[in-house]
Short mmCIF file of C-alpha atoms in Angstrom, two decimals:
data_model
loop_
_atom_site.label_atom_id
_atom_site.label_comp_id
_atom_site.label_asym_id
_atom_site.label_seq_id
_atom_site.Cartn_x
_atom_site.Cartn_y
_atom_site.Cartn_z
CA GLY K 1148 19.46 -79.63 -42.75
CA ALA K 1149 22.15 -82.06 -43.77
CA VAL K 1150 25.24 -80.32 -45.09
CA VAL K 1151 28.00 -81.76 -47.22
CA SER K 1152 31.20 -79.78 -47.50
CA GLN K 1153 33.47 -80.35 -50.47
CA HIS K 1154 36.96 -78.94 -50.74
CA PRO K 1155 38.54 -77.43 -52.72
CA SER K 1156 35.88 -75.70 -54.78
CA TRP K 1157 38.32 -75.28 -57.63
CA VAL K 1158 41.83 -76.38 -58.39
CA ILE K 1159 44.28 -75.95 -61.25
CA CYS K 1160 47.08 -78.45 -61.52
CA LYS K 1161 49.77 -79.42 -63.97
CA SER K 1162 49.59 -82.53 -66.06
CA GLY K 1163 51.11 -85.49 -64.25
CA THR K 1164 50.38 -84.30 -60.74
CA SER K 1165 47.78 -85.67 -58.35
CA VAL K 1166 44.88 -83.83 -56.79
CA LYS K 1167 42.90 -84.77 -53.70
CA ILE K 1168 39.29 -83.73 -53.21
CA GLU K 1169 37.62 -84.00 -49.82
CA CYS K 1170 33.98 -84.59 -49.09
CA ARG K 1171 32.71 -84.19 -45.54
CA SER K 1172 29.28 -84.67 -44.04
CA LEU K 1173 29.12 -81.96 -41.41
CA ASP K 1174 26.11 -82.83 -39.30
CA PHE K 1175 25.37 -86.44 -40.09
CA GLN K 1176 27.12 -89.72 -40.55
CA ALA K 1177 27.39 -91.25 -43.98
CA THR K 1178 28.40 -94.87 -44.43
CA THR K 1179 28.07 -94.36 -48.15
CA MET K 1180 29.13 -91.46 -50.31
CA PHE K 1181 28.91 -91.18 -54.04
CA TRP K 1182 31.29 -89.50 -56.44
CA TYR K 1183 29.96 -88.00 -59.63
CA ARG K 1184 31.58 -86.29 -62.57
CA GLN K 1185 29.79 -83.67 -64.60
CA PHE K 1186 30.94 -82.41 -67.97
CA PRO K 1187 29.78 -78.97 -69.13
CA LYS K 1188 26.07 -78.91 -69.87
CA GLN K 1189 25.83 -82.63 -69.23
CA SER K 1190 24.45 -84.88 -66.60
CA LEU K 1191 26.07 -86.29 -63.51
CA MET K 1192 27.87 -89.50 -64.22
CA LEU K 1193 28.26 -91.84 -61.28
CA MET K 1194 31.92 -92.73 -60.92
CA ALA K 1195 32.04 -94.76 -57.76
CA THR K 1196 30.39 -95.57 -54.49
CA SER K 1197 32.51 -94.94 -51.44
CA ASN K 1198 31.90 -97.25 -48.50
CA GLU K 1199 33.17 -96.45 -45.03
CA GLY K 1200 35.78 -98.94 -43.93
CA SER K 1201 35.85 -100.91 -47.15
CA LYS K 1202 36.87 -100.62 -50.76
CA ALA K 1203 34.99 -98.37 -53.10
CA THR K 1204 32.94 -99.87 -55.89
CA TYR K 1205 33.56 -98.34 -59.29
CA GLU K 1206 31.21 -97.99 -62.20
CA GLN K 1207 32.06 -99.64 -65.48
CA GLY K 1208 34.69 -97.73 -67.39
CA VAL K 1209 36.05 -95.82 -64.39
CA GLU K 1210 39.70 -96.59 -63.65
CA LYS K 1211 40.13 -97.40 -59.99
CA ASP K 1212 43.86 -96.76 -60.12
CA LYS K 1213 43.24 -93.39 -61.67
CA PHE K 1214 40.58 -92.25 -59.25
CA LEU K 1215 41.54 -93.39 -55.78
CA ILE K 1216 38.80 -93.25 -53.20
CA ASN K 1217 39.25 -93.49 -49.47
CA HIS K 1218 36.41 -93.45 -46.97
CA ALA K 1219 38.24 -93.56 -43.69
CA SER K 1220 35.50 -92.31 -41.40
CA LEU K 1221 31.74 -91.88 -41.29
CA THR K 1222 32.09 -88.23 -42.22
CA LEU K 1223 34.93 -88.10 -44.73
CA SER K 1224 35.55 -89.49 -48.19
CA THR K 1225 38.38 -88.42 -50.46
CA LEU K 1226 38.86 -88.72 -54.19
CA THR K 1227 42.39 -88.50 -55.53
CA VAL K 1228 42.88 -87.96 -59.22
CA THR K 1229 46.29 -89.48 -59.86
CA SER K 1230 48.63 -88.44 -62.65
CA ALA K 1231 46.07 -85.97 -63.90
CA HIS K 1232 45.75 -85.23 -67.60
CA PRO K 1233 43.85 -82.46 -69.39
CA GLU K 1234 41.03 -84.89 -70.20
CA ASP K 1235 40.46 -85.26 -66.45
CA SER K 1236 39.41 -81.63 -66.31
CA SER K 1237 35.84 -81.64 -65.15
CA PHE K 1238 33.45 -80.84 -62.34
CA TYR K 1239 33.59 -83.45 -59.61
CA ILE K 1240 30.81 -83.59 -57.08
CA CYS K 1241 30.22 -85.81 -54.10
CA SER K 1242 27.01 -86.72 -52.40
CA ALA K 1243 26.15 -88.47 -49.18
CA ARG K 1244 23.17 -90.11 -47.63
CA GLU K 1245 22.54 -90.33 -43.91
CA ALA K 1246 23.56 -93.66 -42.45
CA GLY K 1247 20.71 -96.08 -42.00
CA LYS K 1248 18.33 -94.18 -44.26
CA THR K 1249 18.28 -95.99 -47.58
CA ASN K 1250 15.35 -93.95 -48.87
CA SER K 1251 16.63 -90.55 -47.91
CA PRO K 1252 17.76 -88.00 -50.50
CA LEU K 1253 21.32 -87.41 -51.56
CA HIS K 1254 22.97 -84.36 -50.07
CA PHE K 1255 25.46 -82.84 -52.46
CA GLY K 1256 28.65 -80.95 -51.90
CA ASN K 1257 29.22 -77.78 -53.90
CA GLY K 1258 31.54 -79.56 -56.28
CA THR K 1259 35.15 -79.14 -57.34
CA ARG K 1260 36.13 -77.64 -60.65
CA LEU K 1261 39.36 -79.35 -61.73
CA THR K 1262 41.43 -77.87 -64.52
CA VAL K 1263 44.51 -79.75 -65.65
CA THR K 1264 46.95 -77.74 -67.73
CA GLY Q 89 25.25 -100.02 -67.04
CA GLN Q 90 21.92 -98.78 -65.86
CA GLN Q 91 20.48 -95.85 -67.75
CA VAL Q 92 17.82 -93.31 -67.08
CA MET Q 93 16.77 -91.37 -70.14
CA GLN Q 94 15.39 -87.85 -69.86
CA ILE Q 95 13.76 -85.56 -72.41
CA PRO Q 96 13.76 -82.90 -73.60
CA GLN Q 97 17.32 -81.71 -73.33
CA TYR Q 98 16.31 -78.04 -73.46
CA GLN Q 99 13.08 -76.17 -73.06
CA HIS Q 100 12.55 -72.47 -73.61
CA VAL Q 101 9.23 -71.10 -72.43
CA GLN Q 102 7.60 -67.75 -71.94
CA GLU Q 103 6.90 -66.86 -68.36
CA GLY Q 104 3.48 -68.20 -67.45
CA GLU Q 105 3.66 -71.18 -69.78
CA ASP Q 106 3.78 -74.72 -68.48
CA PHE Q 107 6.79 -77.02 -68.59
CA THR Q 108 7.19 -80.79 -68.43
CA THR Q 109 10.22 -83.06 -68.36
CA TYR Q 110 10.08 -86.83 -68.67
CA CYS Q 111 12.27 -89.65 -67.46
CA ASN Q 112 12.25 -93.22 -68.60
CA SER Q 113 14.03 -96.40 -67.59
CA SER Q 114 14.08 -99.70 -69.43
CA THR Q 115 13.96 -101.58 -66.13
CA THR Q 116 11.83 -101.09 -63.05
CA LEU Q 117 13.08 -98.51 -60.61
CA SER Q 118 13.02 -98.86 -56.86
CA ASN Q 119 12.39 -95.18 -56.48
CA ILE Q 120 13.09 -91.93 -58.23
CA GLN Q 121 14.19 -88.56 -57.00
CA TRP Q 122 14.11 -85.17 -58.68
CA TYR Q 123 16.75 -82.48 -58.34
CA LYS Q 124 17.19 -78.91 -59.54
CA GLN Q 125 20.56 -77.45 -60.38
CA ARG Q 126 20.99 -73.75 -60.88
CA PRO Q 127 23.86 -72.54 -63.09
CA GLY Q 128 27.10 -72.82 -61.17
CA GLY Q 129 25.43 -74.66 -58.32
CA HIS Q 130 25.00 -78.20 -57.12
CA PRO Q 131 21.89 -80.35 -57.42
CA VAL Q 132 19.27 -79.65 -54.81
CA PHE Q 133 16.78 -82.31 -53.81
CA LEU Q 134 13.16 -81.61 -54.73
CA ILE Q 135 11.21 -84.78 -54.05
CA GLN Q 136 11.23 -88.57 -53.93
CA LEU Q 137 8.65 -90.95 -55.40
CA VAL Q 138 8.50 -94.54 -54.23
CA LYS Q 139 5.07 -96.00 -54.92
CA SER Q 140 3.68 -97.13 -58.24
CA GLY Q 141 1.43 -94.43 -59.69
CA GLU Q 142 2.40 -91.94 -57.02
CA VAL Q 143 1.63 -88.27 -57.57
CA LYS Q 144 3.05 -85.52 -55.40
CA LYS Q 145 2.63 -81.78 -55.59
CA GLN Q 146 4.76 -78.91 -54.39
CA LYS Q 147 3.00 -75.65 -55.12
CA ARG Q 148 3.26 -75.31 -58.92
CA LEU Q 149 5.27 -78.52 -59.33
CA THR Q 150 3.61 -81.89 -59.92
CA PHE Q 151 5.62 -85.09 -59.85
CA GLN Q 152 4.37 -88.43 -61.13
CA PHE Q 153 5.72 -91.97 -60.97
CA GLY Q 154 4.39 -94.39 -63.55
CA GLU Q 155 2.37 -97.46 -62.71
CA ALA Q 156 5.18 -99.73 -63.87
CA LYS Q 157 7.77 -97.62 -62.02
CA LYS Q 158 9.69 -97.17 -65.22
CA ASN Q 159 8.88 -93.56 -65.97
CA SER Q 160 8.36 -90.31 -64.19
CA SER Q 161 7.53 -86.72 -64.99
CA LEU Q 162 7.85 -83.28 -63.51
CA HIS Q 163 5.32 -80.66 -64.54
CA ILE Q 164 5.57 -76.98 -63.67
CA THR Q 165 2.44 -74.90 -64.04
CA ALA Q 166 2.75 -71.24 -64.98
CA THR Q 167 6.52 -71.02 -64.97
CA GLN Q 168 8.32 -68.13 -63.35
CA THR Q 169 11.83 -66.82 -63.96
CA THR Q 170 12.86 -68.35 -60.66
CA ASP Q 171 12.21 -71.78 -62.16
CA VAL Q 172 15.24 -71.42 -64.44
CA GLY Q 173 17.75 -74.22 -64.04
CA THR Q 174 18.39 -77.81 -65.02
CA TYR Q 175 16.06 -80.45 -63.69
CA PHE Q 176 17.39 -83.95 -63.19
CA CYS Q 177 15.68 -87.16 -62.33
CA ALA Q 178 17.71 -89.77 -60.50
CA GLY Q 179 16.58 -93.34 -60.29
CA THR Q 180 17.76 -96.23 -58.21
CA TYR Q 181 17.36 -99.92 -58.93
CA ASN Q 182 18.30 -101.22 -55.51
CA PHE Q 183 17.70 -98.32 -53.14
CA ASN Q 184 21.43 -97.69 -53.24
CA LYS Q 185 23.07 -96.03 -56.21
CA PHE Q 186 21.31 -93.23 -57.99
CA TYR Q 187 21.70 -92.87 -61.73
CA PHE Q 188 20.92 -89.45 -63.10
CA GLY Q 189 19.02 -88.65 -66.24
CA SER Q 190 20.63 -86.32 -68.74
CA GLY Q 191 18.72 -83.36 -67.39
CA THR Q 192 16.39 -80.81 -68.92
CA LYS Q 193 17.59 -77.25 -69.00
CA LEU Q 194 14.71 -74.83 -68.53
CA ASN Q 195 14.95 -71.25 -69.66
CA VAL Q 196 12.08 -68.90 -68.88
CA LYS Q 197 11.73 -65.64 -70.76
CA PRO Q 198 10.17 -62.84 -68.75
#
């Protein structure tokens, strides 16, 4: 089946530093990837839609300069949390859908637990 | 933004009892998908519903999509301890972005 690899699985960083999270589709191509944020015991909040070769589209209330998204190839999207603060601590999870299959399910990475100290 | 509401937030049942979670949208959905997330894990796709009034079954799980395509439900018959986890619905309004419901956490007592 379709596999999405997300790295790192956890990261601890100091306040003010930046952290990059990678999301790779291993056995399929994904023109679109989605980045979600999940707070403890809460739902997945869509942050942005990452489009290969073009700018990401951000959901209302999500700072594009804070959460930089790059989708440079059909198999890789990255999310960079810039100038991280403790309130950015959360579980970030990416998902991807196979290119050309608008009705197909989302395939999720295992998520990244970010802790900002 | 778009919102998909889901109830209940928690459900504790005795093993063998049934369980149902409901999702509702104020606007018509293009389709809806259901996911299960185990503690510490990532959401895993269960099923997709596309047609108005659609009903699909997977063993003890029954999924329904309302006639107006604004609501959906997941029903588990005779729960087992392996059913423990959080069940999310995820709806899309344009076959593109999926918006997740708040999830229902199911706990099954043996």
